């Protein structure tokens, strides 16, 4: 969905032509795979960071257009809502000092972005769901001025024949809410971890990412509140899955697969199975015609951008135009700090590498359905979750991470050739976070337990701590609800 489009209204012919081009490009991808035309170099790392713009009252500030015009950064772009922006890092080889290099790059970008936000009478916040968000903020007037978002909304509403989208989330409290457009999706922001990998092992990396999703979401959970309700530790997960619930078009029956989901199963022999599944099982949402050769995969990439697996394979291109495969790991929320984000990425990269090289691979430890069950347990209960790893052995996720998965991640980072001091530094942040039991969700609940549900004060205190880049496991709960002034 990063591609801007020109049209917002479509005919039956548009859908038919798009599907024809989509099928052609899907077949071509298989041909290029067989011919060895995909990049097969060392793994490459990169991140997408989604952030909130907030006003002086710590509420959403719909000023992303003014922000982006002032910021003028090639790796910054709007998100669905006018109060969200996306900041990207450059892609770097996953070796040596890549973790600290990316952390430094993110820090420099973030500092400039905050200065730009302040020039727009706003501030930037990294959090999975902004606690001060209210339903009235999620209106079409706050949709970013992009054709692709208007078209997406029109097609989702059309496919549902005007039926409202419904949130029904049972957590510590129960939230039921109906919405008539796709702006519910804007309630969630994430820190997306990208891992470019040779296509020959991409299916194994994809499967390993699926298995890693449960411990990743447990230790990084940072979204317990929505519309004043205390729900899951990582409420982003059910919100996003229910915010774009799309059926078939004009009476077509809805298929068994949902557009936002954990996926349908492990890949068996090739990552391109996911793109073939896209073609076979997901109706086209945005039938835009691109006047580009099939080798640019324009239709395949746009269609894939309207299907939101929590681990999503992507096709991209290097500077020479050679296609590559990368896995987009989408389960981690934004925040609490850049240091926490890089630490979570370090754990992910190391654990996935170790799982890929383990005899039998990730799928040898458990079936897909068990990995999926673990994921939703971890999203709901965070660091208090119990998961099965391997299948048949239930244990606290904290014990699993500390005793087994952190050593695996350490070995994986060493095999990748990462700097030992870097690996130790960031994995130690994960270790301390899990050992203390304090991630972003836990800290937020401790704040509310101390000061009551004053969500404006919560955001204010959160921002003051976030801008220090001190990892969340070291965050105190301030003695007064007003907290410190953001730095």
CSV table of N, CA and C in Angstrom, one decimal, residues 24-172:
chain,number,residue,atom,x,y,z
A,24,UNK,N,-0.1,-13.1,-14.6
A,24,UNK,CA,1.1,-13.1,-15.4
A,24,UNK,C,2.3,-12.9,-14.5
A,25,UNK,N,2.3,-11.9,-13.6
A,25,UNK,CA,3.4,-11.6,-12.8
A,25,UNK,C,3.7,-12.7,-11.8
A,26,UNK,N,2.7,-13.3,-11.3
A,26,UNK,CA,2.9,-14.4,-10.3
A,26,UNK,C,3.6,-15.6,-11.0
A,27,UNK,N,3.2,-15.9,-12.3
A,27,UNK,CA,3.9,-17.0,-13.0
A,27,UNK,C,5.3,-16.6,-13.3
A,28,UNK,N,5.6,-15.3,-13.6
A,28,UNK,CA,6.9,-14.8,-13.9
A,28,UNK,C,7.8,-14.9,-12.7
A,29,UNK,N,7.3,-14.7,-11.5
A,29,UNK,CA,8.1,-14.8,-10.3
A,29,UNK,C,8.6,-16.2,-10.2
A,30,UNK,N,7.8,-17.2,-10.4
A,30,UNK,CA,8.2,-18.6,-10.4
A,30,UNK,C,9.3,-18.8,-11.4
A,31,UNK,N,9.2,-18.3,-12.6
A,31,UNK,CA,10.2,-18.5,-13.6
A,31,UNK,C,11.5,-17.9,-13.3
A,32,UNK,N,11.5,-16.7,-12.7
A,32,UNK,CA,12.7,-16.0,-12.3
A,32,UNK,C,13.4,-16.8,-11.1
A,33,UNK,N,12.6,-17.4,-10.2
A,33,UNK,CA,13.1,-18.2,-9.2
A,33,UNK,C,13.8,-19.4,-9.7
A,34,UNK,N,13.2,-20.1,-10.7
A,34,UNK,CA,13.8,-21.3,-11.3
A,34,UNK,C,15.1,-20.9,-12.0
A,35,UNK,N,15.2,-19.7,-12.6
A,35,UNK,CA,16.4,-19.3,-13.4
A,35,UNK,C,17.4,-18.6,-12.5
A,36,UNK,N,17.2,-18.6,-11.2
A,36,UNK,CA,18.2,-18.0,-10.3
A,36,UNK,C,18.4,-16.5,-10.4
A,37,UNK,N,17.3,-15.8,-10.8
A,37,UNK,CA,17.4,-14.4,-11.0
A,37,UNK,C,17.1,-13.5,-9.8
A,38,UNK,N,16.7,-14.1,-8.7
A,38,UNK,CA,16.6,-13.3,-7.5
A,38,UNK,C,17.9,-13.1,-6.8
A,39,UNK,N,18.0,-12.0,-6.0
A,39,UNK,CA,19.2,-11.7,-5.3
A,39,UNK,C,19.5,-12.8,-4.2
A,40,UNK,N,20.7,-13.3,-4.1
A,40,UNK,CA,21.0,-14.4,-3.2
A,40,UNK,C,22.2,-14.0,-2.2
A,41,UNK,N,22.3,-12.7,-1.9
A,41,UNK,CA,23.4,-12.2,-1.1
A,41,UNK,C,23.1,-12.4,0.4
A,42,UNK,N,24.0,-11.9,1.2
A,42,UNK,CA,23.9,-11.9,2.7
A,42,UNK,C,22.7,-11.2,3.1
A,43,UNK,N,22.1,-11.7,4.2
A,43,UNK,CA,20.8,-11.1,4.7
A,43,UNK,C,21.0,-9.6,4.9
A,44,UNK,N,19.9,-8.8,4.7
A,44,UNK,CA,19.9,-7.4,4.8
A,44,UNK,C,18.8,-7.0,5.8
A,45,UNK,N,19.1,-6.0,6.7
A,45,UNK,CA,18.2,-5.5,7.7
A,45,UNK,C,17.7,-4.1,7.4
A,46,UNK,N,16.5,-3.8,7.9
A,46,UNK,CA,15.9,-2.5,7.8
A,46,UNK,C,14.7,-2.4,8.6
A,47,UNK,N,14.2,-1.2,8.9
A,47,UNK,CA,13.0,-1.0,9.8
A,47,UNK,C,12.1,0.0,9.2
A,48,UNK,N,10.8,-0.1,9.5
A,48,UNK,CA,9.8,0.9,9.3
A,48,UNK,C,9.3,1.3,10.7
A,49,UNK,N,9.2,2.6,10.9
A,49,UNK,CA,8.7,3.1,12.2
A,49,UNK,C,7.5,4.0,12.0
A,50,UNK,N,6.4,3.6,12.6
A,50,UNK,CA,5.2,4.4,12.5
A,50,UNK,C,5.0,5.2,13.8
A,51,UNK,N,4.7,6.4,13.7
A,51,UNK,CA,4.6,7.3,14.8
A,51,UNK,C,3.3,8.2,14.8
A,52,UNK,N,3.0,8.6,16.0
A,52,UNK,CA,1.8,9.5,16.2
A,52,UNK,C,2.3,11.0,16.3
A,53,UNK,N,1.5,11.9,15.7
A,53,UNK,CA,1.7,13.3,16.0
A,53,UNK,C,0.6,13.7,17.0
A,54,UNK,N,1.1,14.4,18.1
A,54,UNK,CA,0.1,14.8,19.1
A,54,UNK,C,0.2,16.3,19.3
A,55,UNK,N,-0.9,16.8,19.8
A,55,UNK,CA,-0.9,18.3,20.1
A,55,UNK,C,-0.5,18.6,21.5
A,56,UNK,N,-0.7,19.8,21.9
A,56,UNK,CA,-0.3,20.2,23.3
A,56,UNK,C,-1.1,19.6,24.4
A,57,UNK,N,-2.2,19.0,24.0
A,57,UNK,CA,-3.1,18.3,25.0
A,57,UNK,C,-2.9,16.8,24.9
A,58,UNK,N,-1.8,16.4,24.2
A,58,UNK,CA,-1.4,14.9,24.1
A,58,UNK,C,-2.5,14.1,23.4
A,59,UNK,N,-3.2,14.8,22.5
A,59,UNK,CA,-4.2,14.1,21.6
A,59,UNK,C,-3.7,14.1,20.2
A,60,UNK,N,-4.3,13.3,19.3
A,60,UNK,CA,-3.9,13.2,17.9
A,60,UNK,C,-3.9,14.6,17.2
A,61,UNK,N,-2.8,14.9,16.5
A,61,UNK,CA,-2.7,16.2,15.8
A,61,UNK,C,-2.7,15.9,14.3
A,62,UNK,N,-3.7,16.2,13.6
A,62,UNK,CA,-3.8,15.8,12.1
A,62,UNK,C,-3.0,16.8,11.2
A,63,UNK,N,-1.7,16.7,11.4
A,63,UNK,CA,-0.8,17.7,10.7
A,63,UNK,C,0.3,17.0,9.9
A,64,UNK,N,0.1,15.8,9.5
A,64,UNK,CA,1.2,15.1,8.8
A,64,UNK,C,1.6,15.7,7.5
A,65,UNK,N,0.6,16.4,6.8
A,65,UNK,CA,1.0,17.0,5.5
A,65,UNK,C,2.0,18.2,5.8
A,66,UNK,N,1.7,19.0,6.8
A,66,UNK,CA,2.6,20.1,7.1
A,66,UNK,C,3.9,19.6,7.6
A,67,UNK,N,3.8,18.5,8.4
A,67,UNK,CA,5.1,17.9,8.9
A,67,UNK,C,6.0,17.4,7.8
A,68,UNK,N,5.4,16.7,6.8
A,68,UNK,CA,6.2,16.1,5.8
A,68,UNK,C,6.7,17.2,4.8
A,69,UNK,N,6.0,18.2,4.6
A,69,UNK,CA,6.4,19.3,3.7
A,69,UNK,C,7.6,20.0,4.4
A,70,UNK,N,7.7,20.1,5.7
A,70,UNK,CA,8.8,20.7,6.4
A,70,UNK,C,10.0,19.8,6.5
A,71,UNK,N,9.7,18.5,6.7
A,71,UNK,CA,10.7,17.5,7.0
A,71,UNK,C,11.5,17.2,5.8
A,72,UNK,N,10.9,17.0,4.7
A,72,UNK,CA,11.5,16.8,3.4
A,72,UNK,C,12.6,15.7,3.5
A,73,UNK,N,12.2,14.5,4.0
A,73,UNK,CA,13.1,13.4,4.2
A,73,UNK,C,12.6,12.3,3.2
A,74,UNK,N,13.6,11.8,2.4
A,74,UNK,CA,13.2,10.8,1.4
A,74,UNK,C,12.6,9.5,1.9
A,75,UNK,N,12.9,9.2,3.2
A,75,UNK,CA,12.4,7.9,3.8
A,75,UNK,C,11.2,8.2,4.7
A,76,UNK,N,10.6,9.3,4.6
A,76,UNK,CA,9.4,9.6,5.4
A,76,UNK,C,8.2,9.7,4.5
A,77,UNK,N,7.0,9.2,5.0
A,77,UNK,CA,5.8,9.2,4.2
A,77,UNK,C,4.6,9.2,5.1
A,78,UNK,N,3.4,9.6,4.6
A,78,UNK,CA,2.2,9.6,5.4
A,78,UNK,C,1.7,8.2,5.6
A,79,UNK,N,0.9,8.1,6.7
A,79,UNK,CA,0.1,6.9,6.9
A,79,UNK,C,-1.4,7.2,6.7
A,80,UNK,N,-2.2,6.2,7.0
A,80,UNK,CA,-3.7,6.4,6.7
A,80,UNK,C,-4.3,7.6,7.3
A,81,UNK,N,-3.9,7.9,8.6
A,81,UNK,CA,-4.5,9.1,9.3
A,81,UNK,C,-3.5,10.2,9.2
A,82,UNK,N,-4.1,11.4,9.2
A,82,UNK,CA,-3.3,12.7,9.2
A,82,UNK,C,-2.5,12.9,10.5
A,83,UNK,N,-2.7,12.1,11.5
A,83,UNK,CA,-1.9,12.2,12.7
A,83,UNK,C,-0.9,11.1,12.8
A,84,UNK,N,-0.6,10.3,11.8
A,84,UNK,CA,0.4,9.3,11.8
A,84,UNK,C,1.4,9.6,10.6
A,85,UNK,N,2.6,9.2,10.8
A,85,UNK,CA,3.7,9.2,9.8
A,85,UNK,C,4.5,8.0,9.9
A,86,UNK,N,5.2,7.7,8.8
A,86,UNK,CA,6.1,6.5,8.8
A,86,UNK,C,7.5,7.0,8.5
A,87,UNK,N,8.5,6.6,9.2
A,87,UNK,CA,9.9,6.9,9.0
A,87,UNK,C,10.6,5.6,8.8
A,88,UNK,N,11.4,5.5,7.7
A,88,UNK,CA,12.1,4.3,7.4
A,88,UNK,C,13.6,4.5,7.5
A,89,UNK,N,14.3,3.4,7.8
A,89,UNK,CA,15.8,3.4,7.8
A,89,UNK,C,16.3,2.9,6.4
A,90,UNK,N,17.5,3.1,6.2
A,90,UNK,CA,18.2,2.6,5.0
A,90,UNK,C,18.3,1.1,5.2
A,91,UNK,N,18.5,0.3,4.1
A,91,UNK,CA,18.8,-1.1,4.2
A,91,UNK,C,20.3,-1.3,4.4
A,92,UNK,N,20.7,-2.2,5.4
A,92,UNK,CA,22.1,-2.4,5.7
A,92,UNK,C,22.3,-3.9,5.8
A,93,UNK,N,23.5,-4.4,5.4
A,93,UNK,CA,23.9,-5.8,5.5
A,93,UNK,C,23.8,-6.2,7.0
A,94,UNK,N,23.2,-7.3,7.2
A,94,UNK,CA,23.0,-7.8,8.6
A,94,UNK,C,24.3,-8.5,9.1
A,95,UNK,N,25.3,-7.6,9.4
A,95,UNK,CA,26.6,-8.1,9.9
A,95,UNK,C,27.3,-7.0,10.6
A,96,UNK,N,28.4,-7.3,11.3
A,96,UNK,CA,29.2,-6.2,11.9
A,96,UNK,C,28.4,-5.4,12.9
A,97,UNK,N,28.5,-4.1,12.8
A,97,UNK,CA,27.9,-3.1,13.7
A,97,UNK,C,26.6,-2.6,13.2
A,98,UNK,N,25.8,-3.4,12.5
A,98,UNK,CA,24.6,-3.0,11.9
A,98,UNK,C,23.6,-2.5,12.9
A,99,UNK,N,23.5,-3.2,14.1
A,99,UNK,CA,22.5,-2.8,15.1
A,99,UNK,C,22.8,-1.4,15.6
A,100,UNK,N,24.0,-1.1,16.0
A,100,UNK,CA,24.3,0.3,16.5
A,100,UNK,C,24.2,1.3,15.4
A,101,UNK,N,24.6,0.9,14.2
A,101,UNK,CA,24.5,1.8,13.0
A,101,UNK,C,23.1,2.2,12.7
A,102,UNK,N,22.2,1.2,12.8
A,102,UNK,CA,20.8,1.5,12.5
A,102,UNK,C,20.2,2.3,13.7
A,103,UNK,N,20.6,2.0,14.9
A,103,UNK,CA,20.2,2.8,16.1
A,103,UNK,C,20.6,4.2,16.0
A,104,UNK,N,21.8,4.5,15.5
A,104,UNK,CA,22.3,5.8,15.4
A,104,UNK,C,21.6,6.6,14.3
A,105,UNK,N,21.3,5.9,13.1
A,105,UNK,CA,20.6,6.5,12.1
A,105,UNK,C,19.2,6.8,12.5
A,106,UNK,N,18.5,5.9,13.2
A,106,UNK,CA,17.2,6.2,13.7
A,106,UNK,C,17.2,7.4,14.7
A,107,UNK,N,18.2,7.4,15.5
A,107,UNK,CA,18.2,8.5,16.5
A,107,UNK,C,18.4,9.9,15.8
A,108,UNK,N,19.2,9.9,14.8
A,108,UNK,CA,19.4,11.2,14.1
A,108,UNK,C,18.1,11.6,13.4
A,109,UNK,N,17.5,10.6,12.7
A,109,UNK,CA,16.2,10.9,12.0
A,109,UNK,C,15.2,11.4,13.0
A,110,UNK,N,15.1,10.7,14.1
A,110,UNK,CA,14.1,11.0,15.1
A,110,UNK,C,14.2,12.4,15.7
A,111,UNK,N,15.5,12.7,16.0
A,111,UNK,CA,15.8,14.1,16.5
A,111,UNK,C,15.3,15.2,15.6
A,112,UNK,N,15.6,15.0,14.3
A,112,UNK,CA,15.2,16.0,13.3
A,112,UNK,C,13.7,16.0,13.1
A,113,UNK,N,13.1,14.8,13.2
A,113,UNK,CA,11.6,14.7,13.1
A,113,UNK,C,10.9,15.4,14.2
A,114,UNK,N,11.5,15.3,15.4
A,114,UNK,CA,10.8,15.9,16.6
A,114,UNK,C,10.9,17.4,16.5
A,115,UNK,N,12.1,17.9,16.0
A,115,UNK,CA,12.2,19.4,15.8
A,115,UNK,C,11.2,19.9,14.7
A,116,UNK,N,11.0,19.1,13.7
A,116,UNK,CA,10.0,19.4,12.7
A,116,UNK,C,8.6,19.4,13.2
A,117,UNK,N,8.3,18.4,14.0
A,117,UNK,CA,7.0,18.3,14.6
A,117,UNK,C,6.7,19.5,15.5
A,118,UNK,N,7.7,19.9,16.3
A,118,UNK,CA,7.5,21.1,17.1
A,118,UNK,C,7.2,22.4,16.3
A,119,UNK,N,7.9,22.4,15.1
A,119,UNK,CA,7.6,23.6,14.3
A,119,UNK,C,6.1,23.6,13.8
A,120,UNK,N,5.5,22.4,13.9
A,120,UNK,CA,4.1,22.3,13.5
A,120,UNK,C,3.2,22.3,14.7
A,121,UNK,N,3.7,22.7,15.9
A,121,UNK,CA,3.0,22.8,17.1
A,121,UNK,C,2.5,21.4,17.5
A,122,UNK,N,3.4,20.4,17.3
A,122,UNK,CA,3.1,19.0,17.6
A,122,UNK,C,4.3,18.3,18.2
A,123,UNK,N,4.1,17.1,18.7
A,123,UNK,CA,5.2,16.2,19.2
A,123,UNK,C,5.0,14.9,18.6
A,124,UNK,N,6.1,14.1,18.5
A,124,UNK,CA,6.0,12.7,18.0
A,124,UNK,C,6.0,11.7,19.2
A,125,UNK,N,5.2,10.7,19.0
A,125,UNK,CA,5.2,9.6,20.0
A,125,UNK,C,5.2,8.3,19.4
A,126,UNK,N,6.0,7.4,20.0
A,126,UNK,CA,6.1,6.0,19.5
A,126,UNK,C,5.3,5.1,20.5
A,127,UNK,N,4.1,4.6,20.1
A,127,UNK,CA,3.4,3.7,20.9
A,127,UNK,C,2.4,2.9,20.1
A,128,UNK,N,2.0,1.7,20.5
A,128,UNK,CA,1.2,0.9,19.7
A,128,UNK,C,-0.2,1.5,19.4
A,129,UNK,N,-0.8,2.0,20.5
A,129,UNK,CA,-2.1,2.7,20.4
A,129,UNK,C,-2.0,3.9,21.3
A,130,UNK,N,-2.3,5.0,20.8
A,130,UNK,CA,-2.3,6.2,21.7
A,130,UNK,C,-3.4,6.2,22.7
A,131,UNK,N,-3.1,6.2,24.0
A,131,UNK,CA,-4.2,6.1,25.0
A,131,UNK,C,-5.2,7.2,25.0
A,132,UNK,N,-4.9,8.3,24.4
A,132,UNK,CA,-5.9,9.4,24.4
A,132,UNK,C,-6.8,9.4,23.1
A,133,UNK,N,-6.5,8.4,22.3
A,133,UNK,CA,-7.3,8.3,21.1
A,133,UNK,C,-8.8,8.0,21.4
A,134,UNK,N,-9.7,8.7,20.7
A,134,UNK,CA,-11.1,8.5,20.9
A,134,UNK,C,-11.8,8.2,19.5
A,135,UNK,N,-12.9,7.5,19.5
A,135,UNK,CA,-13.5,7.2,18.2
A,135,UNK,C,-13.7,8.3,17.3
A,136,UNK,N,-14.0,9.5,17.8
A,136,UNK,CA,-14.3,10.6,16.9
A,136,UNK,C,-13.0,11.1,16.2
A,137,UNK,N,-11.8,10.7,16.7
A,137,UNK,CA,-10.6,11.0,16.0
A,137,UNK,C,-10.5,10.2,14.7
A,138,UNK,N,-11.1,9.1,14.6
A,138,UNK,CA,-11.0,8.2,13.5
A,138,UNK,C,-12.1,8.4,12.5
A,139,UNK,N,-12.1,9.6,11.9
A,139,UNK,CA,-13.1,10.0,11.0
A,139,UNK,C,-12.4,10.3,9.6
A,140,UNK,N,-13.3,10.3,8.6
A,140,UNK,CA,-12.7,10.5,7.2
A,140,UNK,C,-12.1,11.8,7.0
A,141,UNK,N,-12.5,12.8,7.8
A,141,UNK,CA,-11.8,14.1,7.7
A,141,UNK,C,-10.4,14.1,8.2
A,142,UNK,N,-10.0,13.0,8.9
A,142,UNK,CA,-8.6,12.9,9.4
A,142,UNK,C,-7.9,11.8,8.5
A,143,UNK,N,-8.4,11.5,7.4
A,143,UNK,CA,-7.7,10.6,6.5
A,143,UNK,C,-6.7,11.4,5.7
A,144,UNK,N,-5.5,10.8,5.5
A,144,UNK,CA,-4.5,11.5,4.7
A,144,UNK,C,-4.9,11.7,3.3
A,145,UNK,N,-4.5,12.8,2.7
A,145,UNK,CA,-4.9,13.2,1.4
A,145,UNK,C,-4.2,12.4,0.3
A,146,UNK,N,-4.5,11.1,0.2
A,146,UNK,CA,-3.9,10.2,-0.8
A,146,UNK,C,-5.0,9.4,-1.4
A,147,UNK,N,-4.9,9.3,-2.8
A,147,UNK,CA,-5.9,8.5,-3.5
A,147,UNK,C,-6.0,7.0,-3.1
A,148,UNK,N,-4.8,6.5,-2.7
A,148,UNK,CA,-4.8,5.0,-2.4
A,148,UNK,C,-5.7,4.8,-1.1
A,149,UNK,N,-5.7,5.7,-0.2
A,149,UNK,CA,-6.5,5.5,1.0
A,149,UNK,C,-8.0,5.7,0.7
A,150,UNK,N,-8.3,6.7,-0.1
A,150,UNK,CA,-9.7,6.9,-0.4
A,150,UNK,C,-10.2,5.7,-1.2
A,151,UNK,N,-9.4,5.2,-2.1
A,151,UNK,CA,-9.9,4.0,-2.9
A,151,UNK,C,-10.0,2.8,-2.0
A,152,UNK,N,-9.1,2.6,-1.1
A,152,UNK,CA,-9.1,1.5,-0.2
A,152,UNK,C,-10.4,1.5,0.6
A,153,UNK,N,-10.7,2.7,1.2
A,153,UNK,CA,-11.9,2.8,1.9
A,153,UNK,C,-13.2,2.5,1.1
A,154,UNK,N,-13.2,3.1,-0.1
A,154,UNK,CA,-14.4,2.9,-1.0
A,154,UNK,C,-14.6,1.4,-1.3
A,155,UNK,N,-13.5,0.7,-1.5
A,155,UNK,CA,-13.6,-0.7,-1.9
A,155,UNK,C,-14.0,-1.6,-0.7
A,156,UNK,N,-13.4,-1.3,0.5
A,156,UNK,CA,-13.8,-2.0,1.7
A,156,UNK,C,-15.3,-1.8,2.0
A,157,UNK,N,-15.7,-0.6,2.0
A,157,UNK,CA,-17.2,-0.3,2.2
A,157,UNK,C,-18.0,-1.0,1.2
A,158,UNK,N,-17.6,-1.0,-0.1
A,158,UNK,CA,-18.4,-1.6,-1.1
A,158,UNK,C,-18.4,-3.1,-0.9
A,159,UNK,N,-17.3,-3.7,-0.6
A,159,UNK,CA,-17.3,-5.2,-0.4
A,159,UNK,C,-18.2,-5.6,0.8
A,160,UNK,N,-18.3,-4.7,1.8
A,160,UNK,CA,-19.2,-5.1,2.9
A,160,UNK,C,-20.6,-4.6,2.7
A,161,UNK,N,-20.9,-4.1,1.5
A,161,UNK,CA,-22.3,-3.7,1.2
A,161,UNK,C,-22.9,-2.8,2.2
A,162,UNK,N,-22.0,-1.9,2.7
A,162,UNK,CA,-22.4,-0.9,3.7
A,162,UNK,C,-22.5,-1.3,5.1
A,163,UNK,N,-22.3,-2.6,5.4
A,163,UNK,CA,-22.3,-3.1,6.8
A,163,UNK,C,-21.1,-2.5,7.6
A,164,UNK,N,-21.4,-2.1,8.8
A,164,UNK,CA,-20.3,-1.4,9.6
A,164,UNK,C,-19.2,-2.5,9.9
A,165,UNK,N,-18.0,-2.0,10.1
A,165,UNK,CA,-16.9,-2.8,10.7
A,165,UNK,C,-17.1,-2.8,12.2
A,166,UNK,N,-16.8,-4.0,12.8
A,166,UNK,CA,-17.1,-4.1,14.2
A,166,UNK,C,-15.9,-4.6,15.0
A,167,UNK,N,-15.6,-3.9,16.1
A,167,UNK,CA,-14.6,-4.3,17.0
A,167,UNK,C,-15.4,-5.0,18.2
A,168,UNK,N,-14.9,-6.2,18.5
A,168,UNK,CA,-15.5,-7.0,19.6
A,168,UNK,C,-14.3,-7.6,20.3
A,169,UNK,N,-13.7,-7.0,21.3
A,169,UNK,CA,-12.5,-7.4,21.9
A,169,UNK,C,-12.7,-7.7,23.4
A,170,UNK,N,-12.5,-8.9,23.8
A,170,UNK,CA,-12.6,-9.3,25.2
A,170,UNK,C,-11.2,-9.4,25.8
A,171,UNK,N,-10.9,-8.5,26.7
A,171,UNK,CA,-9.6,-8.6,27.4
A,171,UNK,C,-9.9,-8.5,28.9
A,172,UNK,N,-9.1,-7.6,29.6
A,172,UNK,CA,-9.4,-7.3,31.0
A,172,UNK,C,-10.8,-6.7,31.1
